[in-house]
Short mmCIF file of C-alpha atoms in Angstrom, two decimals:
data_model
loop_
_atom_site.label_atom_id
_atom_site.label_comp_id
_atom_site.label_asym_id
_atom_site.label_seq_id
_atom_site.Cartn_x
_atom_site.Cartn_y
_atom_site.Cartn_z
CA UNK W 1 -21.63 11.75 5.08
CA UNK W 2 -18.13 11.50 6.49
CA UNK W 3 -16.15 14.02 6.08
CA UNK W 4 -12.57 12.63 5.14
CA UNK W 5 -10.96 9.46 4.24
CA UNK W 6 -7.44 8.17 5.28
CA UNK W 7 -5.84 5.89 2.88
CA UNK W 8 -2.97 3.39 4.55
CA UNK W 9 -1.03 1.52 2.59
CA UNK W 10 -0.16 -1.84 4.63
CA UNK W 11 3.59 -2.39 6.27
CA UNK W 12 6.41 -3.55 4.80
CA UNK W 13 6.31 -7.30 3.62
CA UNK W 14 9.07 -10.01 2.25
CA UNK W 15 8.55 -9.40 -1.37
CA UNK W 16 8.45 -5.28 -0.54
CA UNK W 17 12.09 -5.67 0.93
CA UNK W 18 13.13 -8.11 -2.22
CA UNK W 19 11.25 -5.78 -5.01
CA UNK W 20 8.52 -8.81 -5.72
CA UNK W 21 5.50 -8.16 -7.38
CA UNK W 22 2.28 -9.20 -4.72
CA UNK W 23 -0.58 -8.29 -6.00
CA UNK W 24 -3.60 -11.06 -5.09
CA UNK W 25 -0.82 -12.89 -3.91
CA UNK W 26 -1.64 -12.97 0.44
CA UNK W 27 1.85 -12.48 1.64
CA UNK W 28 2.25 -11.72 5.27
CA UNK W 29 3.84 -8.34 7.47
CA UNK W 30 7.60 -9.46 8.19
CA UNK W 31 8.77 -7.93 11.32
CA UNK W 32 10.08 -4.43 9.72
CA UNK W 33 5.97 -4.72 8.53
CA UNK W 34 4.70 -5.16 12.41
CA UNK W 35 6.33 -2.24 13.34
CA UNK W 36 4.97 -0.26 11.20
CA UNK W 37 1.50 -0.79 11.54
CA UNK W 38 2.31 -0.29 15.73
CA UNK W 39 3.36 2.96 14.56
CA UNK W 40 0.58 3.74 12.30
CA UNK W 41 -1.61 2.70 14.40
CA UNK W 42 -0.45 4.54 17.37
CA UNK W 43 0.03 7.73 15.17
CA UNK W 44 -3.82 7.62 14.16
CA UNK W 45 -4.52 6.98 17.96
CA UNK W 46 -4.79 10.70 18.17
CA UNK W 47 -7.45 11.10 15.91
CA UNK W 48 -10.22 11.15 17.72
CA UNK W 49 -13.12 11.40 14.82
CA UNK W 50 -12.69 8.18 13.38
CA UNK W 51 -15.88 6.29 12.61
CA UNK W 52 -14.87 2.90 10.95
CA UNK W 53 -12.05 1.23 9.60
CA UNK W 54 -12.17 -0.62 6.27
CA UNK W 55 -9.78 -3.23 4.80
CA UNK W 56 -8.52 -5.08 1.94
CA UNK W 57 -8.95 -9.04 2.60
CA UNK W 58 -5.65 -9.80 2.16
CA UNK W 59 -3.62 -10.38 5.73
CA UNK W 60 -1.30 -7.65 5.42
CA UNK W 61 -3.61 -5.35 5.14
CA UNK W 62 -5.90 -6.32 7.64
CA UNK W 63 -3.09 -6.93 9.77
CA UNK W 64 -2.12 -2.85 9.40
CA UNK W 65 -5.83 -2.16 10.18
CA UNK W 66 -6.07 -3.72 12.96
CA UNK W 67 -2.97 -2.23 14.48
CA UNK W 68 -5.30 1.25 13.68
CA UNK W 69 -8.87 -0.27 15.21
CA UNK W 70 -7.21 -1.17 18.26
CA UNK W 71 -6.71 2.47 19.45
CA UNK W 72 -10.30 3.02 18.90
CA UNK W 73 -12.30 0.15 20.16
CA UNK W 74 -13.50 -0.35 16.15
CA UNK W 75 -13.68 -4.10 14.28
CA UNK W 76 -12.61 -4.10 10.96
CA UNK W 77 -14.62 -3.98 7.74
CA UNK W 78 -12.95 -5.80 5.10
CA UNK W 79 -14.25 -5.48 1.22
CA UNK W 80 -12.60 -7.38 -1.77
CA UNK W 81 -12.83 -4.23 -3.72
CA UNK W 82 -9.64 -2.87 -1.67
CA UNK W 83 -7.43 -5.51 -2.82
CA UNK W 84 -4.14 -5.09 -4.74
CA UNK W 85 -4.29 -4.89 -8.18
CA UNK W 86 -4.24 -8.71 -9.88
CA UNK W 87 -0.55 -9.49 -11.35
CA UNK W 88 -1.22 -12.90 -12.55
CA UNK W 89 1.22 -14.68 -13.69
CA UNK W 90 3.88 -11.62 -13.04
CA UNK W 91 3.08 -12.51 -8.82
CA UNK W 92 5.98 -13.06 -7.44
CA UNK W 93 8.52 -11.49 -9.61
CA UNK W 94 11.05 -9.59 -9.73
CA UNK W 95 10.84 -6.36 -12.43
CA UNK W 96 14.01 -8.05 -13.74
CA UNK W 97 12.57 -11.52 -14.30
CA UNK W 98 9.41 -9.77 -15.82
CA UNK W 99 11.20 -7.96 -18.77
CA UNK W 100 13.62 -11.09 -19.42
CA UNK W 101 10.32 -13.17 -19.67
CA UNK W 102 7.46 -10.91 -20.93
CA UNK W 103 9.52 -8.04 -22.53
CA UNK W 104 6.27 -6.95 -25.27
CA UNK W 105 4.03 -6.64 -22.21
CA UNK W 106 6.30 -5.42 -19.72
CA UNK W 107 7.33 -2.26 -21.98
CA UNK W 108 3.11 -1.92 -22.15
CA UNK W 109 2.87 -2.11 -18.29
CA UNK W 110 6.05 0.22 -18.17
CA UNK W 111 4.22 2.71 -19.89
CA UNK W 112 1.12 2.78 -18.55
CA UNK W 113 -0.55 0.81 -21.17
CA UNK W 114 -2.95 -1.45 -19.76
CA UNK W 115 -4.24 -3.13 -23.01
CA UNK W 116 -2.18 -5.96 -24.26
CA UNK W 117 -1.38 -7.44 -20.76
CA UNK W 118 -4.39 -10.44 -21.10
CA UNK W 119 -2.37 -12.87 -22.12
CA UNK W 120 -0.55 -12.43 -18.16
CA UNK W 121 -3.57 -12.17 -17.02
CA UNK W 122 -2.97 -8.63 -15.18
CA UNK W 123 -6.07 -7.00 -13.92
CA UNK W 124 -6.84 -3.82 -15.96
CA UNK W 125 -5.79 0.01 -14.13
CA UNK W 126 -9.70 1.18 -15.09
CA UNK W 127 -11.13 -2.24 -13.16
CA UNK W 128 -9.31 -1.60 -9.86
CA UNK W 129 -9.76 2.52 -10.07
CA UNK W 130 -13.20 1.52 -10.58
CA UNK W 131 -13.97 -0.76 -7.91
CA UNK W 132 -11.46 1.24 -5.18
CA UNK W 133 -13.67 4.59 -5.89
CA UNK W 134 -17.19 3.24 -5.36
CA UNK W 135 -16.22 1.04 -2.37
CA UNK W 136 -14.98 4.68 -1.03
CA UNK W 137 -17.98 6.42 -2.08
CA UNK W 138 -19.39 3.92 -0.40
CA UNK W 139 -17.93 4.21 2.69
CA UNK W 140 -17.98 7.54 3.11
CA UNK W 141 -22.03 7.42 2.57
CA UNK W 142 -22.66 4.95 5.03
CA UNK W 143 -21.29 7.27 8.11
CA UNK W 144 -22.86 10.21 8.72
CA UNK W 145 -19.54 12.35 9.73
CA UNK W 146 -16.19 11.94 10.83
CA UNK W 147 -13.43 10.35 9.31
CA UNK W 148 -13.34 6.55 7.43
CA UNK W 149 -9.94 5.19 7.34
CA UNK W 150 -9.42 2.82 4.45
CA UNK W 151 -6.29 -0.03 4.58
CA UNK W 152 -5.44 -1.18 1.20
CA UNK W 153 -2.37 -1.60 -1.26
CA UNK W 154 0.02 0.80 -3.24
CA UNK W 155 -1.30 0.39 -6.69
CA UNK W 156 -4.95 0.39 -5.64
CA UNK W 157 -4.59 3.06 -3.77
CA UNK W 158 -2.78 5.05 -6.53
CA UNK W 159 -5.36 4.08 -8.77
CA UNK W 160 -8.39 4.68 -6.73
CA UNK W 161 -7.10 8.01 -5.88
CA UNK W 162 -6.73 9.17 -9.37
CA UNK W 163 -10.08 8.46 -10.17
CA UNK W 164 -11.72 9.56 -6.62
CA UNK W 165 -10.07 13.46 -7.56
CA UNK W 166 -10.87 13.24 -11.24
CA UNK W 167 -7.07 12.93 -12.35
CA UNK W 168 -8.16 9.67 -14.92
CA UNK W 169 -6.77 6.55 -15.23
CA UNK W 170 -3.86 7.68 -17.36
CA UNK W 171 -2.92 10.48 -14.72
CA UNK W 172 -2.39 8.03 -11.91
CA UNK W 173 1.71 8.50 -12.48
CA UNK W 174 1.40 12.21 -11.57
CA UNK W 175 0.46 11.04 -7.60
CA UNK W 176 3.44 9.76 -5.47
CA UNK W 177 3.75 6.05 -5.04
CA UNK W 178 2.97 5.51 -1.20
CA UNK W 179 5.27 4.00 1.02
CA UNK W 180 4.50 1.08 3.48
CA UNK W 181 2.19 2.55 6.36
CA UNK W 182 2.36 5.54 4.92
CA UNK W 183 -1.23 7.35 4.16
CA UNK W 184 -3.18 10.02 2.60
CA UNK W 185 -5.71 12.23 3.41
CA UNK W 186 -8.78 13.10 1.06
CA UNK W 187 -12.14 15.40 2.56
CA UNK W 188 -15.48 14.88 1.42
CA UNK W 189 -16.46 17.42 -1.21
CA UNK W 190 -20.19 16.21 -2.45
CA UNK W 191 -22.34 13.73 -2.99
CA UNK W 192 -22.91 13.74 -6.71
CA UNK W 193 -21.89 11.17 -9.12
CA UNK W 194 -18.98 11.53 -11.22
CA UNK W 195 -15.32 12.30 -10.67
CA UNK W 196 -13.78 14.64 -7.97
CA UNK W 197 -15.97 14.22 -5.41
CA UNK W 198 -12.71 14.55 -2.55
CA UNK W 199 -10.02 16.73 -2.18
CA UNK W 200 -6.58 15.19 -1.82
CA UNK W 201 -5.29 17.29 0.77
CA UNK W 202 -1.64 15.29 1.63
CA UNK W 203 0.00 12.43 0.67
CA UNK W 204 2.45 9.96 1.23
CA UNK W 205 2.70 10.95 5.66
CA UNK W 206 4.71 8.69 7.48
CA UNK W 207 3.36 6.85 10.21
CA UNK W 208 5.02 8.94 12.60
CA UNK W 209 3.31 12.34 11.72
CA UNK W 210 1.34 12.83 14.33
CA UNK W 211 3.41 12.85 16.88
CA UNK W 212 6.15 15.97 15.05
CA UNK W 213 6.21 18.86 16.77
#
């Protein structure tokens, strides 16, 4: 069983910079995006334990994978279950256009509620914590030791996370949104079903942590 996961969140795209809500939506790395993954990438390089490298479909994340894989002569995995949380019809949007246009659902979303947003058709917190935990379970299964690095998408991520240490679904808000190319660290505590099977041991390291003194 491997014995710790690295969650990346993918670089910096176009609706990042303008505050745009991406979710399925397969927007590409802009250049400030590129970068970062280099960076990432190159920051991971050191790690010499790595046994696979998993993806989101969605371009920008694979693209920020890659960038990783390269450094350790790896192909990348990808698995739907990584992909951002669905926004439906909120893809696209600004936070500002959202309230003006859905305020009853957006004050829901704002506080965590994730009944009542159907009718936008936004995919449910417990859905994507549920699918981003087993595909890491998963993962971390399938190698025998070593260290998995996952590529995937700031709410998933924050989601997934919450229910990989056994925080719940409404507890999510208590972890640090990542940053772009920025990444977490979880190790392996046991096998057994149920929650809190990792340990979340940092969060939110910039891509250039490695290489501080």
């Amino acid at each position: 069983m491997a014995s710790r996961l690295i969650l990346v969140r993918h670089g910096q795209t176009d609706y990042n910079l303008n505050g745009r809500l991406q979710g399925a939506s397969d927007i590409p790395l802009n250049e400030t995006g590129l970068a970062q993954a280099r960076a990432v990438g190159e920051s991971l390089a050191r790690e010499e334990a790595i046994a696979a490298v998993y993806s989101s479909p969605l371009g920008r994340a694979q693209r920020t994978a890659e960038a990783i894989a390269a450094h350790h002569d790896l192909e990348v995995t990808c698995d739907a279950r990584l992909r951002e949380r669905g926004f439906g019809d909120w893809e696209g949007l600004t936070r500002e256009e959202i309230e003006k246009e859905w305020p009853f659902e957006f004050a829901l979303w704002r506080a965590g509620v994730s009944s009542g947003l159907e009718k936008a058709r936004v995919e449910h917190r417990a859905d994507v914590a549920r699918r981003f935990d087993a595909a890491c379970r998963e993962f971390s299964e399938r190698h025998e030791s070593g260290t998995v690095v996952v590529v995937a998408h700031g709410a998933a991520i924050s989601l997934g996370l919450a229910a990989m240490i056994g925080a719940g679904e409404g507890n999510f808000y208590g972890l640090a949104s990542m940053e772009n190319c920025h990444r977490a660290v979880v190790e392996v505590r046991h096998r057994t079903e149920g929650a809190g099977w990792v340990r979340l041991t940092s969060l939110n390291l910039p891509p250039d942590f490695a290489r501080t003194p």
